[in-house]
PDB file of C-alpha atoms and ligand atoms in Angstrom:
ATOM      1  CA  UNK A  12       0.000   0.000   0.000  1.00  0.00           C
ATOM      2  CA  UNK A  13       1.091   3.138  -1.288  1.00  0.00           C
ATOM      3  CA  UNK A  14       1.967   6.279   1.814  1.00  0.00           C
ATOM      4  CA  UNK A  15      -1.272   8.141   0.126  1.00  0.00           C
ATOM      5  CA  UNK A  16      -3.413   5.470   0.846  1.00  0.00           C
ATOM      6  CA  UNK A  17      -2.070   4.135   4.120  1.00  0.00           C
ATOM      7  CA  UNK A  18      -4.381   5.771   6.437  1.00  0.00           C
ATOM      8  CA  UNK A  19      -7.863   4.834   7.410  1.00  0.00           C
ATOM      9  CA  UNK A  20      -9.610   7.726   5.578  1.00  0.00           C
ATOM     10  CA  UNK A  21     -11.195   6.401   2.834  1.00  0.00           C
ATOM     11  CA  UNK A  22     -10.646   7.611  -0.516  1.00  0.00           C
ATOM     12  CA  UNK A  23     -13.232  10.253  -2.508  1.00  0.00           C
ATOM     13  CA  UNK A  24     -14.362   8.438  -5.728  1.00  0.00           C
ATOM     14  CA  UNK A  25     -15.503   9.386  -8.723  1.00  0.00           C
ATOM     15  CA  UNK A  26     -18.400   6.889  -7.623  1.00  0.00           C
ATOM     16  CA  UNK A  27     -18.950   8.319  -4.312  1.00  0.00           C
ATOM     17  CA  UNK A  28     -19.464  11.929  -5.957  1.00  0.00           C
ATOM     18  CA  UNK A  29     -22.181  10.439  -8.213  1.00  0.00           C
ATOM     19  CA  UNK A  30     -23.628   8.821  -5.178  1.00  0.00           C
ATOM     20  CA  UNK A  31     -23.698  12.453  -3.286  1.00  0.00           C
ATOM     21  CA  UNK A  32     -25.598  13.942  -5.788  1.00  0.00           C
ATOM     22  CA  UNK A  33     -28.432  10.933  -5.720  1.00  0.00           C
ATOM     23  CA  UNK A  34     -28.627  11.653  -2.155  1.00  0.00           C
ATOM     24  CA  UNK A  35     -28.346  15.024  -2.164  1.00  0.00           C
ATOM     25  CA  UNK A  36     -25.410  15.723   0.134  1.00  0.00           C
ATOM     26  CA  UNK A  37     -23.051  19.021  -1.848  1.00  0.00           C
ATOM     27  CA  UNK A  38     -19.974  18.197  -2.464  1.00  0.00           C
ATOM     28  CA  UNK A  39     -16.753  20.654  -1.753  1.00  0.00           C
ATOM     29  CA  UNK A  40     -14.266  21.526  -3.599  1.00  0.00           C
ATOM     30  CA  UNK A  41     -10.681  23.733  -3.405  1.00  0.00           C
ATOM     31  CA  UNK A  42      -8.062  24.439  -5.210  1.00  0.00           C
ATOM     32  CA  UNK A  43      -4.571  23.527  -4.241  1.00  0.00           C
ATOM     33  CA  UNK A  44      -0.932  23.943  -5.680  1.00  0.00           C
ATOM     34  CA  UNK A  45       1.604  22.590  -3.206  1.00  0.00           C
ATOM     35  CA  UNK A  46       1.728  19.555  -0.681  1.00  0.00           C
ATOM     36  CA  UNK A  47       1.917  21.990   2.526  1.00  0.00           C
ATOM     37  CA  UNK A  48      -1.859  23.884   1.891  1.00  0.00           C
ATOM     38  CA  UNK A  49      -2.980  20.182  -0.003  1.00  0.00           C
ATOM     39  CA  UNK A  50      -2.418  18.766   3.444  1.00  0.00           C
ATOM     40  CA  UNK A  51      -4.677  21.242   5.665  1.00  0.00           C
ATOM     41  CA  UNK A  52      -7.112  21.267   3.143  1.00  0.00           C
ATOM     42  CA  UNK A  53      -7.671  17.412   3.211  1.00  0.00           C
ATOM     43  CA  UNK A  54      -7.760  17.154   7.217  1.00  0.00           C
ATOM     44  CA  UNK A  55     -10.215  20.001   6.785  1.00  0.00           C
ATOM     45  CA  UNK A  56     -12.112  17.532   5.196  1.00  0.00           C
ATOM     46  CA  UNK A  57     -12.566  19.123   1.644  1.00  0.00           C
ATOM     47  CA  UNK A  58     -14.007  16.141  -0.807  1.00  0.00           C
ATOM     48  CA  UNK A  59     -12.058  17.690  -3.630  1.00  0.00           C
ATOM     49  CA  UNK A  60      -9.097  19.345  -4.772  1.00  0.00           C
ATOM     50  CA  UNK A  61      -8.224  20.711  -7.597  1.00  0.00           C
ATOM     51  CA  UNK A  62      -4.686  20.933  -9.134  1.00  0.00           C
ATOM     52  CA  UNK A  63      -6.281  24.263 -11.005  1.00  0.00           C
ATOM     53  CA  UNK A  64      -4.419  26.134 -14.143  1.00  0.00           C
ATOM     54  CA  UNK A  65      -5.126  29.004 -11.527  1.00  0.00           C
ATOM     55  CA  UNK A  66      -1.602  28.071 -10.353  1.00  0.00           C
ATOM     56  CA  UNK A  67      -0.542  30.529 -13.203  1.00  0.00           C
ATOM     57  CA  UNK A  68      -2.531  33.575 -11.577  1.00  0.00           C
ATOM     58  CA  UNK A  69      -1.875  32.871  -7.963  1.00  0.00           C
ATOM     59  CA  UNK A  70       1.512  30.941  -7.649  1.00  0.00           C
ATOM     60  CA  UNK A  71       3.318  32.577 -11.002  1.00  0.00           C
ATOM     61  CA  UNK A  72       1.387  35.522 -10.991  1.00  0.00           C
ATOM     62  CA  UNK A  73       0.406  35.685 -15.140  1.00  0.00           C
ATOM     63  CA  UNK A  74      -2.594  37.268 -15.623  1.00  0.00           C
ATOM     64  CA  UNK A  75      -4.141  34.561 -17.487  1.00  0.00           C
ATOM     65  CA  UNK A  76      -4.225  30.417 -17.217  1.00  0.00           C
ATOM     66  CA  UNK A  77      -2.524  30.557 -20.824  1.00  0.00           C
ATOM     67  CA  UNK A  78       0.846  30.347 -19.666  1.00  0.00           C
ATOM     68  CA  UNK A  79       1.001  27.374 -17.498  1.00  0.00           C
ATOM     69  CA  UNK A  80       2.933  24.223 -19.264  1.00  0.00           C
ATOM     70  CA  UNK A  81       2.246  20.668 -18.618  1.00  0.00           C
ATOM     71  CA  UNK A  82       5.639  20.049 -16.944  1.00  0.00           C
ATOM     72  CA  UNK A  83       4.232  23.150 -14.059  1.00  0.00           C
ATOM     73  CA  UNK A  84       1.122  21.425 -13.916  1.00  0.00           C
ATOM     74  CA  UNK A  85       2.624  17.904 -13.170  1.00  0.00           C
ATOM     75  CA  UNK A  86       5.449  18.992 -10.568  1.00  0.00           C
ATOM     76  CA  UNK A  87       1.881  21.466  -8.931  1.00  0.00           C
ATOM     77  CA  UNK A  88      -0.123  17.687  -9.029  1.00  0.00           C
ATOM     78  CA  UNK A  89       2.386  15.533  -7.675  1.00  0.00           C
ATOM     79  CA  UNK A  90       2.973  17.929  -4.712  1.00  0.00           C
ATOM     80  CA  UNK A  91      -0.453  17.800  -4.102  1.00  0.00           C
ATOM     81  CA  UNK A  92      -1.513  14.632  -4.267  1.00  0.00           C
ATOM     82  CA  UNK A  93       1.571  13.706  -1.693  1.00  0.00           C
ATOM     83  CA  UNK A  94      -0.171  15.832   1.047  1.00  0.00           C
ATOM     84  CA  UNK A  95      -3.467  14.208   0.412  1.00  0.00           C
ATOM     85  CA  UNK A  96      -5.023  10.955   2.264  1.00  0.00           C
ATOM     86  CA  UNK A  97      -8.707  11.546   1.563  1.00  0.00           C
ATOM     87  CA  UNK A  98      -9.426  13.758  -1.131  1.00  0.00           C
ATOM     88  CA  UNK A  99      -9.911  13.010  -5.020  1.00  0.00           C
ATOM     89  CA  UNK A 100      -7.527  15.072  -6.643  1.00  0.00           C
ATOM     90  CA  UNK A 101      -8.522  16.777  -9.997  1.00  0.00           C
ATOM     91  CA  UNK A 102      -5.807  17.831 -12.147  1.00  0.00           C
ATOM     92  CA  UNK A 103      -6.420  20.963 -14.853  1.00  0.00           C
ATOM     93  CA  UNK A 104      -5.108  19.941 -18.581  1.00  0.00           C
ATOM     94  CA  UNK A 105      -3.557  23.254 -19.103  1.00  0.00           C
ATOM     95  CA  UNK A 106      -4.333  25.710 -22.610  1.00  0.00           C
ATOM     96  CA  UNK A 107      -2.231  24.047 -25.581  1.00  0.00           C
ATOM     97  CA  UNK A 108      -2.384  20.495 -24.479  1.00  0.00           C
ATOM     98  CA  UNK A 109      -5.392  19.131 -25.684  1.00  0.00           C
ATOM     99  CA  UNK A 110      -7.623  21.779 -27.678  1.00  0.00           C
ATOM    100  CA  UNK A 111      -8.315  20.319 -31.241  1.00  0.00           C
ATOM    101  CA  UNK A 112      -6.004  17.456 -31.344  1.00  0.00           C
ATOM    102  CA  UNK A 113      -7.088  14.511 -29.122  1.00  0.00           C
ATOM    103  CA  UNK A 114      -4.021  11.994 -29.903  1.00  0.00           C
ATOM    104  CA  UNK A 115      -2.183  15.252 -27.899  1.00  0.00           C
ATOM    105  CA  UNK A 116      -5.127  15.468 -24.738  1.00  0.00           C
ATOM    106  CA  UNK A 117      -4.308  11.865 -24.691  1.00  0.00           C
ATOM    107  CA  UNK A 118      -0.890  12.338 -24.257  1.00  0.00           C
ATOM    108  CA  UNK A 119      -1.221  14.894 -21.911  1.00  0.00           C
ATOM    109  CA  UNK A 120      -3.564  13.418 -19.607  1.00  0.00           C
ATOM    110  CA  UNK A 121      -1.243   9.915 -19.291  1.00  0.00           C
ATOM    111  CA  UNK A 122       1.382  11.928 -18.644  1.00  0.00           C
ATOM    112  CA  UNK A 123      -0.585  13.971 -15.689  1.00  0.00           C
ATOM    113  CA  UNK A 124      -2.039  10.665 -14.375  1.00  0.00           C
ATOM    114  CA  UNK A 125       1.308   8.240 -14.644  1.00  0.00           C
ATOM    115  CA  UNK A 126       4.017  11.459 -13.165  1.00  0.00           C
ATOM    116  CA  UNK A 127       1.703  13.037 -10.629  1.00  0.00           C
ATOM    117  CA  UNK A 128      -0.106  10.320  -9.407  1.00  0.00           C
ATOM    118  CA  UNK A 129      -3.538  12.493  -9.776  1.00  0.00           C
ATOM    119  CA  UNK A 130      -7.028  10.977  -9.617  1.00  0.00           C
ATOM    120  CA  UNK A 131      -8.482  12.887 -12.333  1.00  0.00           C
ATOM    121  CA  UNK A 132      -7.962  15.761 -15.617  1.00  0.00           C
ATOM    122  CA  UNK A 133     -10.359  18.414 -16.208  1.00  0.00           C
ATOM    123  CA  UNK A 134     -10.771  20.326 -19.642  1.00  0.00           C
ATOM    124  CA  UNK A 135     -12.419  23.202 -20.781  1.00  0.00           C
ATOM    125  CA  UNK A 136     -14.958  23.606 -23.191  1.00  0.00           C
ATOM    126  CA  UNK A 137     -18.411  21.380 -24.560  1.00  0.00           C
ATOM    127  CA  UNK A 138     -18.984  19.677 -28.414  1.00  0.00           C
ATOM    128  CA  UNK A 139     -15.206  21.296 -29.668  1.00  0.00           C
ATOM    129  CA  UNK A 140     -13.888  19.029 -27.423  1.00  0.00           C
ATOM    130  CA  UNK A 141     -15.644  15.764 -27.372  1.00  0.00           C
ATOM    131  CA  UNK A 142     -13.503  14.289 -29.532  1.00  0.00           C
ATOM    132  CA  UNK A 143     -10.489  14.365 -27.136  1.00  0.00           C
ATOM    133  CA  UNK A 144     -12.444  14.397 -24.204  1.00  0.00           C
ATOM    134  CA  UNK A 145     -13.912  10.605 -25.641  1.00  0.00           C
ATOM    135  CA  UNK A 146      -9.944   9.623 -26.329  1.00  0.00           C
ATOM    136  CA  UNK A 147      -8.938  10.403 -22.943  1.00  0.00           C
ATOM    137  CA  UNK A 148     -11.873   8.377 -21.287  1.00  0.00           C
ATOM    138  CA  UNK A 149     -11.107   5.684 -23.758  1.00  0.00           C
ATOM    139  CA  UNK A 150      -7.885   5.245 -21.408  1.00  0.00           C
ATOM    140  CA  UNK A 151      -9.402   4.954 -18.586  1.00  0.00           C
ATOM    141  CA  UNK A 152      -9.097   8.313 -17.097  1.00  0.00           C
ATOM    142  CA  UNK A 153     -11.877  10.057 -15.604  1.00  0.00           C
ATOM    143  CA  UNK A 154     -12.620  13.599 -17.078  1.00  0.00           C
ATOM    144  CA  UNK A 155     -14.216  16.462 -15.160  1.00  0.00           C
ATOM    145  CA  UNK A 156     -15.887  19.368 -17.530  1.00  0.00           C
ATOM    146  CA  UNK A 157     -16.047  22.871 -17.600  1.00  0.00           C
ATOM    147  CA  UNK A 158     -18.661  25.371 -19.260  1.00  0.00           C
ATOM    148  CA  UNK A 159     -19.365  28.646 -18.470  1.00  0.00           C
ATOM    149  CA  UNK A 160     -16.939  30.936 -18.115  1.00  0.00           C
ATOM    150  CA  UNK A 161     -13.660  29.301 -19.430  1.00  0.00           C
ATOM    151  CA  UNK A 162     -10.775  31.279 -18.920  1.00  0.00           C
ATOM    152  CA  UNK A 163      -8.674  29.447 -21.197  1.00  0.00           C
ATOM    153  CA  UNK A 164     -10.742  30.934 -23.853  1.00  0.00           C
ATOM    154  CA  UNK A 165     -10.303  34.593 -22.121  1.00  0.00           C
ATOM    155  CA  UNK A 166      -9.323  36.116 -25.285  1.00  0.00           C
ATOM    156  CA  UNK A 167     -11.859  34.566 -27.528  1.00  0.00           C
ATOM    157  CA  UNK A 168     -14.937  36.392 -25.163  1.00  0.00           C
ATOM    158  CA  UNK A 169     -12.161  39.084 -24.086  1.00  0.00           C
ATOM    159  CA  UNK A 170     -13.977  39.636 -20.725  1.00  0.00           C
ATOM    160  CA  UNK A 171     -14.694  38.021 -17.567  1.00  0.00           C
ATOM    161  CA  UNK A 172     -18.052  38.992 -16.725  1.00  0.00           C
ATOM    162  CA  UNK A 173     -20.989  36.727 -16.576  1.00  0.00           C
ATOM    163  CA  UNK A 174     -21.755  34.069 -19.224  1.00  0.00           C
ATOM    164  CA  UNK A 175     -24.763  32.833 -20.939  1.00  0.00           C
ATOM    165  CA  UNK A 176     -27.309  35.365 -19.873  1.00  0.00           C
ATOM    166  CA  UNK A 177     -28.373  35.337 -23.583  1.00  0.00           C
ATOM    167  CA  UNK A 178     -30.604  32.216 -24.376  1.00  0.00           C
ATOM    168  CA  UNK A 179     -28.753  31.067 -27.484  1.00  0.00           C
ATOM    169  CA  UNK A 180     -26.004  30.781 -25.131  1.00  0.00           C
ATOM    170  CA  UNK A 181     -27.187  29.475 -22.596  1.00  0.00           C
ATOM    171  CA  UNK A 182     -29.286  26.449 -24.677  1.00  0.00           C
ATOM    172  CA  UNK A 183     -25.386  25.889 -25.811  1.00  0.00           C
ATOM    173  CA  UNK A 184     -24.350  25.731 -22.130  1.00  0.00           C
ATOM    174  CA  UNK A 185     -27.753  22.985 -21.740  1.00  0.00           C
ATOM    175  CA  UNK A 186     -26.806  20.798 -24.913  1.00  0.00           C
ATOM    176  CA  UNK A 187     -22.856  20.834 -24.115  1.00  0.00           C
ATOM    177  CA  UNK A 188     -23.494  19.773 -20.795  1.00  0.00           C
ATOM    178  CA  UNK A 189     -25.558  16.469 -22.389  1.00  0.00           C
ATOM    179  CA  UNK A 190     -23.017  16.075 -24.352  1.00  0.00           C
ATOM    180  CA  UNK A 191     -19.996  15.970 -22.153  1.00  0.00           C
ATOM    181  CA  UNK A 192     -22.463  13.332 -19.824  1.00  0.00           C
ATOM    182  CA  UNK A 193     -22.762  11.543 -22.746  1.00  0.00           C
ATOM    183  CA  UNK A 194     -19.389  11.073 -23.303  1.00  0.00           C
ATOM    184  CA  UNK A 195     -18.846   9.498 -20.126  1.00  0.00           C
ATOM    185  CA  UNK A 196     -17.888  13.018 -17.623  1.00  0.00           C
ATOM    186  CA  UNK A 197     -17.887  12.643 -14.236  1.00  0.00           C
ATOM    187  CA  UNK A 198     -18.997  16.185 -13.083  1.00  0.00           C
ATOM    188  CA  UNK A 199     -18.779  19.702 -14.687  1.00  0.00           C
ATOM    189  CA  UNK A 200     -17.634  22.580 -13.436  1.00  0.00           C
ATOM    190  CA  UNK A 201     -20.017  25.571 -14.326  1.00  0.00           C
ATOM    191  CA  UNK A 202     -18.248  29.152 -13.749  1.00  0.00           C
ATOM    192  CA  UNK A 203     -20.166  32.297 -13.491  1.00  0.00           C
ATOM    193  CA  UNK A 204     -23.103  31.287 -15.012  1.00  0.00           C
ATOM    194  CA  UNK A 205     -27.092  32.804 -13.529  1.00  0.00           C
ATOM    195  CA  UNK A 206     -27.853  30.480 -10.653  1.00  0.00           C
ATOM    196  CA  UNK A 207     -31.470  29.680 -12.892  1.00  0.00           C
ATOM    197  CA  UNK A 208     -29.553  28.288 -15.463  1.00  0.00           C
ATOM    198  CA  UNK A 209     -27.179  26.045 -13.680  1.00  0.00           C
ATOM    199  CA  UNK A 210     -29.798  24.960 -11.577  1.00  0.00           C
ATOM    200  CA  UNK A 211     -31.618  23.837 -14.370  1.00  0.00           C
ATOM    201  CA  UNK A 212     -28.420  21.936 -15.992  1.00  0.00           C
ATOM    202  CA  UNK A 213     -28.056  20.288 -12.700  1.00  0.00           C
ATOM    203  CA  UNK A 214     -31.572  19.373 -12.683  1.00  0.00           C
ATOM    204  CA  UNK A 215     -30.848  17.994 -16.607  1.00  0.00           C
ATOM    205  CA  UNK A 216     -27.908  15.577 -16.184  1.00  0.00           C
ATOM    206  CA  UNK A 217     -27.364  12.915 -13.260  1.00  0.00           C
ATOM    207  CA  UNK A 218     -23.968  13.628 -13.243  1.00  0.00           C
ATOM    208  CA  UNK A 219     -22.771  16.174  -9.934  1.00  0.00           C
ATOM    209  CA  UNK A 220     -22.504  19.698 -11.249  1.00  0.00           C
ATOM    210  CA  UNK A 221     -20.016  21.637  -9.078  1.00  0.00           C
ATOM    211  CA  UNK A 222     -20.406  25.610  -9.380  1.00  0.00           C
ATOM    212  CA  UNK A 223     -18.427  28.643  -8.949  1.00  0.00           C
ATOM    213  CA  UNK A 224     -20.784  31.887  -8.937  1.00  0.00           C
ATOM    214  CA  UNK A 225     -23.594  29.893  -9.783  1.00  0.00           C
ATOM    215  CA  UNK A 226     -25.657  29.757  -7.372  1.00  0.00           C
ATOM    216  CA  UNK A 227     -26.911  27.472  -4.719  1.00  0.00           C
ATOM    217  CA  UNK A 228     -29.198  25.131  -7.013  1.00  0.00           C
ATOM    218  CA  UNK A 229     -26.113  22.753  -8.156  1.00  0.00           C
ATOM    219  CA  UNK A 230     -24.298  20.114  -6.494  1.00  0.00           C
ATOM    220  CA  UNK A 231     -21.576  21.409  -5.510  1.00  0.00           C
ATOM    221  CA  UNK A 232     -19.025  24.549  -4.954  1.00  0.00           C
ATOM    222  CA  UNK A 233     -15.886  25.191  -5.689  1.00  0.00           C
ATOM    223  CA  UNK A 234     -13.462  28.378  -4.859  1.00  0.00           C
ATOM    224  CA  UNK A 235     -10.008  29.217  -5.368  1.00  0.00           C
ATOM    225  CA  UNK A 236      -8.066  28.734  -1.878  1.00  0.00           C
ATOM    226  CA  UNK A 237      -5.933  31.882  -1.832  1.00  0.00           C
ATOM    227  CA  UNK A 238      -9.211  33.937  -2.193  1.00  0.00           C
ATOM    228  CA  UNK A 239     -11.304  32.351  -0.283  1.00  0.00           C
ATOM    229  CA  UNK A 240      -8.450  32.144   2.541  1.00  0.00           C
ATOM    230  CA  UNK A 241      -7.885  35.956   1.940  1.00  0.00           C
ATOM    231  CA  UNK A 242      -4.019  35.735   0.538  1.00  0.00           C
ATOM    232  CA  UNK A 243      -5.071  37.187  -2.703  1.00  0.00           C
ATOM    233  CA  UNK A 244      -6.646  40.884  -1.902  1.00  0.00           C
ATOM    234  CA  UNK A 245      -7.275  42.384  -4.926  1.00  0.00           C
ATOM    235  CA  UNK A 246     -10.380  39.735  -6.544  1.00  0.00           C
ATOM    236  CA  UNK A 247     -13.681  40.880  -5.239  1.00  0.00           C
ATOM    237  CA  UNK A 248     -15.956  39.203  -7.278  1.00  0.00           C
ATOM    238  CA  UNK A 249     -19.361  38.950  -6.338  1.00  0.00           C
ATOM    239  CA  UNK A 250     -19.729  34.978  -5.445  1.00  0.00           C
ATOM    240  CA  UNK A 251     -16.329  35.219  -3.647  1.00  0.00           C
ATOM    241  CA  UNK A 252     -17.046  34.804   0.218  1.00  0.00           C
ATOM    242  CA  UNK A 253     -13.726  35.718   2.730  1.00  0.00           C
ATOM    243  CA  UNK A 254     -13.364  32.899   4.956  1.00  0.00           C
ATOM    244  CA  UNK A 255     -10.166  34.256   6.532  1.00  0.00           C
ATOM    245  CA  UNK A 256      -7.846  37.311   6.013  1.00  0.00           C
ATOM    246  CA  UNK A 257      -4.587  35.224   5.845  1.00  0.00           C
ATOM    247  CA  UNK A 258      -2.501  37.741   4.222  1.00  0.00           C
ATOM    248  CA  UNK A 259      -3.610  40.119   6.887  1.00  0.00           C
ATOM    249  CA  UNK A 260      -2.328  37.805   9.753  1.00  0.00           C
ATOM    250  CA  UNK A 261       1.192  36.805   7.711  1.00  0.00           C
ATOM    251  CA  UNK A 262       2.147  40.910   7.438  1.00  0.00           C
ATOM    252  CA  UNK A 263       1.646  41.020  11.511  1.00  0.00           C
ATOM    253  CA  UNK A 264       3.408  37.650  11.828  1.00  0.00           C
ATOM    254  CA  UNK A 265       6.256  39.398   9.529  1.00  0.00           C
ATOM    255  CA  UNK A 266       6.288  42.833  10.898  1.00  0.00           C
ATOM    256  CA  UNK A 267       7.041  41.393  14.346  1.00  0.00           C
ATOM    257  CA  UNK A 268       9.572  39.452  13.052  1.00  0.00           C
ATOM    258  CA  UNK A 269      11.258  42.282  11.534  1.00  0.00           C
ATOM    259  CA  UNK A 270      10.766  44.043  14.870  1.00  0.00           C
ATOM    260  CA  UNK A 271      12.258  41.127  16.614  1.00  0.00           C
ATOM    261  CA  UNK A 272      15.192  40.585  14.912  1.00  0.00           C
ATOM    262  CA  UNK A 273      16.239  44.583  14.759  1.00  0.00           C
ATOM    263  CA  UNK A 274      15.793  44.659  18.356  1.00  0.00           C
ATOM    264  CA  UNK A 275      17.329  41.530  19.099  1.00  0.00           C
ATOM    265  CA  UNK A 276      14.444  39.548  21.024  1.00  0.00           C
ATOM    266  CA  UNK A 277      14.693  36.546  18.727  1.00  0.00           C
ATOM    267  CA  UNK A 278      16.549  34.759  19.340  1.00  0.00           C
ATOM    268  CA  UNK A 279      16.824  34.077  23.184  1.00  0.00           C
ATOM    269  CA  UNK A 280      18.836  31.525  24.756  1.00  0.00           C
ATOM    270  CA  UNK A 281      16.251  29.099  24.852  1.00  0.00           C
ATOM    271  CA  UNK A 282      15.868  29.159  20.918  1.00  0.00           C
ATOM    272  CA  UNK A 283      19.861  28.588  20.718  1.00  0.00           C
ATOM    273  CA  UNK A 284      22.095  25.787  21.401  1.00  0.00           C
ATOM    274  CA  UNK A 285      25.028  25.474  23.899  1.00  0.00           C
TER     275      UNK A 285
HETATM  276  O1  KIV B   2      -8.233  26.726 -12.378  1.00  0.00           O
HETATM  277  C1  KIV B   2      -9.114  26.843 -11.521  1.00  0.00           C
HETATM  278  O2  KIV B   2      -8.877  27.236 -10.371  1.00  0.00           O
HETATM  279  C2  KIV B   2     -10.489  26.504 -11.902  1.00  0.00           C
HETATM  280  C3  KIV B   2     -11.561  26.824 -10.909  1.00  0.00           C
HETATM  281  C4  KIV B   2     -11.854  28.275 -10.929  1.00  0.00           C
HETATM  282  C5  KIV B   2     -12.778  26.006 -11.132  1.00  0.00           C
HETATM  283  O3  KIV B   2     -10.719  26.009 -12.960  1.00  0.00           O
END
């Protein structure tokens, strides 16, 4: 038995989410980058964690997800899913590796799965990418959508304000969610969608539907950890709730460092050796 698995917490499935939905008990969801926060998060009791292309906002500080390469993404996962006993970890298949070319999502995805040791890839998008979304599945790995807001596709809508408040769209968002459960998706991610509309989607496949501003009528939420922690401080979307200010508590813990170490209270003789 592997370290990850020695422990008697037992493992969030794939199956078990599917089972939460039929009896109705939400599923949560974070995002984490690095074995140290993966850790807290999982004896917090989080059901699952996602290895999010976010990493290349909050840990590289890009303004977008398109930067982010596979190798990041791997070396983010396998750190991760060392500090994890419980959780199923979901693994983001970053903006180049499998859009229009599903031989390449393949590739990618066996490469997350086999060098991180992940449970799980998500991908962005609906019908554009069945085709690799079906090849990865065909390998066995389980696949996690995303519709809505996609911000892989940031420069395609150019903004990152609500999506499909227009019908047209939001019949799209309906059909591409049938699709990707068709194909054999575990859950979907819908971003910043009206909570109506992703109520209704959740109401239109059996698979869990996880949501991030969209409302209360899904299966699930998810949030990004350094904003819902407070460590980021300049995102104030509407959906985002503060569960902590973090960054607020590090600058004290710093500044009275600082003012230790200037006036020589750290460290005392009981913090050195003889
Ligand atoms: O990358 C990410 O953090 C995400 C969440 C916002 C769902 O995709």
């Amino acid at each position: 038995m592997s370290k990850a698995t020695s422990s008697n917490a037992k493992r969030v499935t794939t199956h078990l989410l599917q089972e939460m939905k039929l009896r109705g008990e939400k599923i949560s969801m974070l995002t984490a980058y690095d074995f140290s926060m993966a850790k807290i998060l999982d004896s917090g009791g989080i059901d699952v964690l996602l290895v999010g292309d976010s990493a290349s906002n909050v840990m590289a500080g890009h303004e977008t997800t398109l930067p982010i390469t596979l190798d990041q993404m791997i070396y983010h996962a396998s750190a991760v899913v060392r500090g994890v006993q419980r959780a199923l970890v979901v693994v983001d298949i970053p903006f180049g590796s499998y859009q229009g070319n599903s031989r390449l999502a393949l590739e990618s995805a066996v490469r997350i799965m086999k060098e991180s040791g992940a449970h799980a890839v998500k991908m962005e998008g609906g019908e554009e990418i069945k085709e690799s979304i079906t090849r990865v599945l065909s390998a066995g790995v389980p696949v996690m959508g995303h519709l809505g807001l996609t911000p892989q596709s940031i420069y395609k809508f150019g903004t990152y304000s609500v999506r499909a408040r227009e019908e047209t769209e939001a019949a799209k968002l309906i059909e591409d969610a049938k699709i990707l459960e068709e194909c054999g998706c575990f859950a979907i991610v819908l971003e910043k969608i009206p909570s109506k509309l992703a109520a209704k989607v959740a109401k239109a496949v059996q698979i869990p539907i996880i949501g991030i501003g969209a409302g209360a009528g899904v299966d699930g939420q998810v949030l990004v950890t350094h904003d819902m922690l407070g460590i980021t401080q300049d995102f104030h979307p509407r959906f985002l709730r503060r569960y902590a200010d973090l960054a607020g508590i590090m600058k004290q813990a710093v500044s009275q460092y600082v003012e230790d170490v200037k006036a020589i209270s750290f460290p005392t003789e009981e913090e050195s050796y003889e």
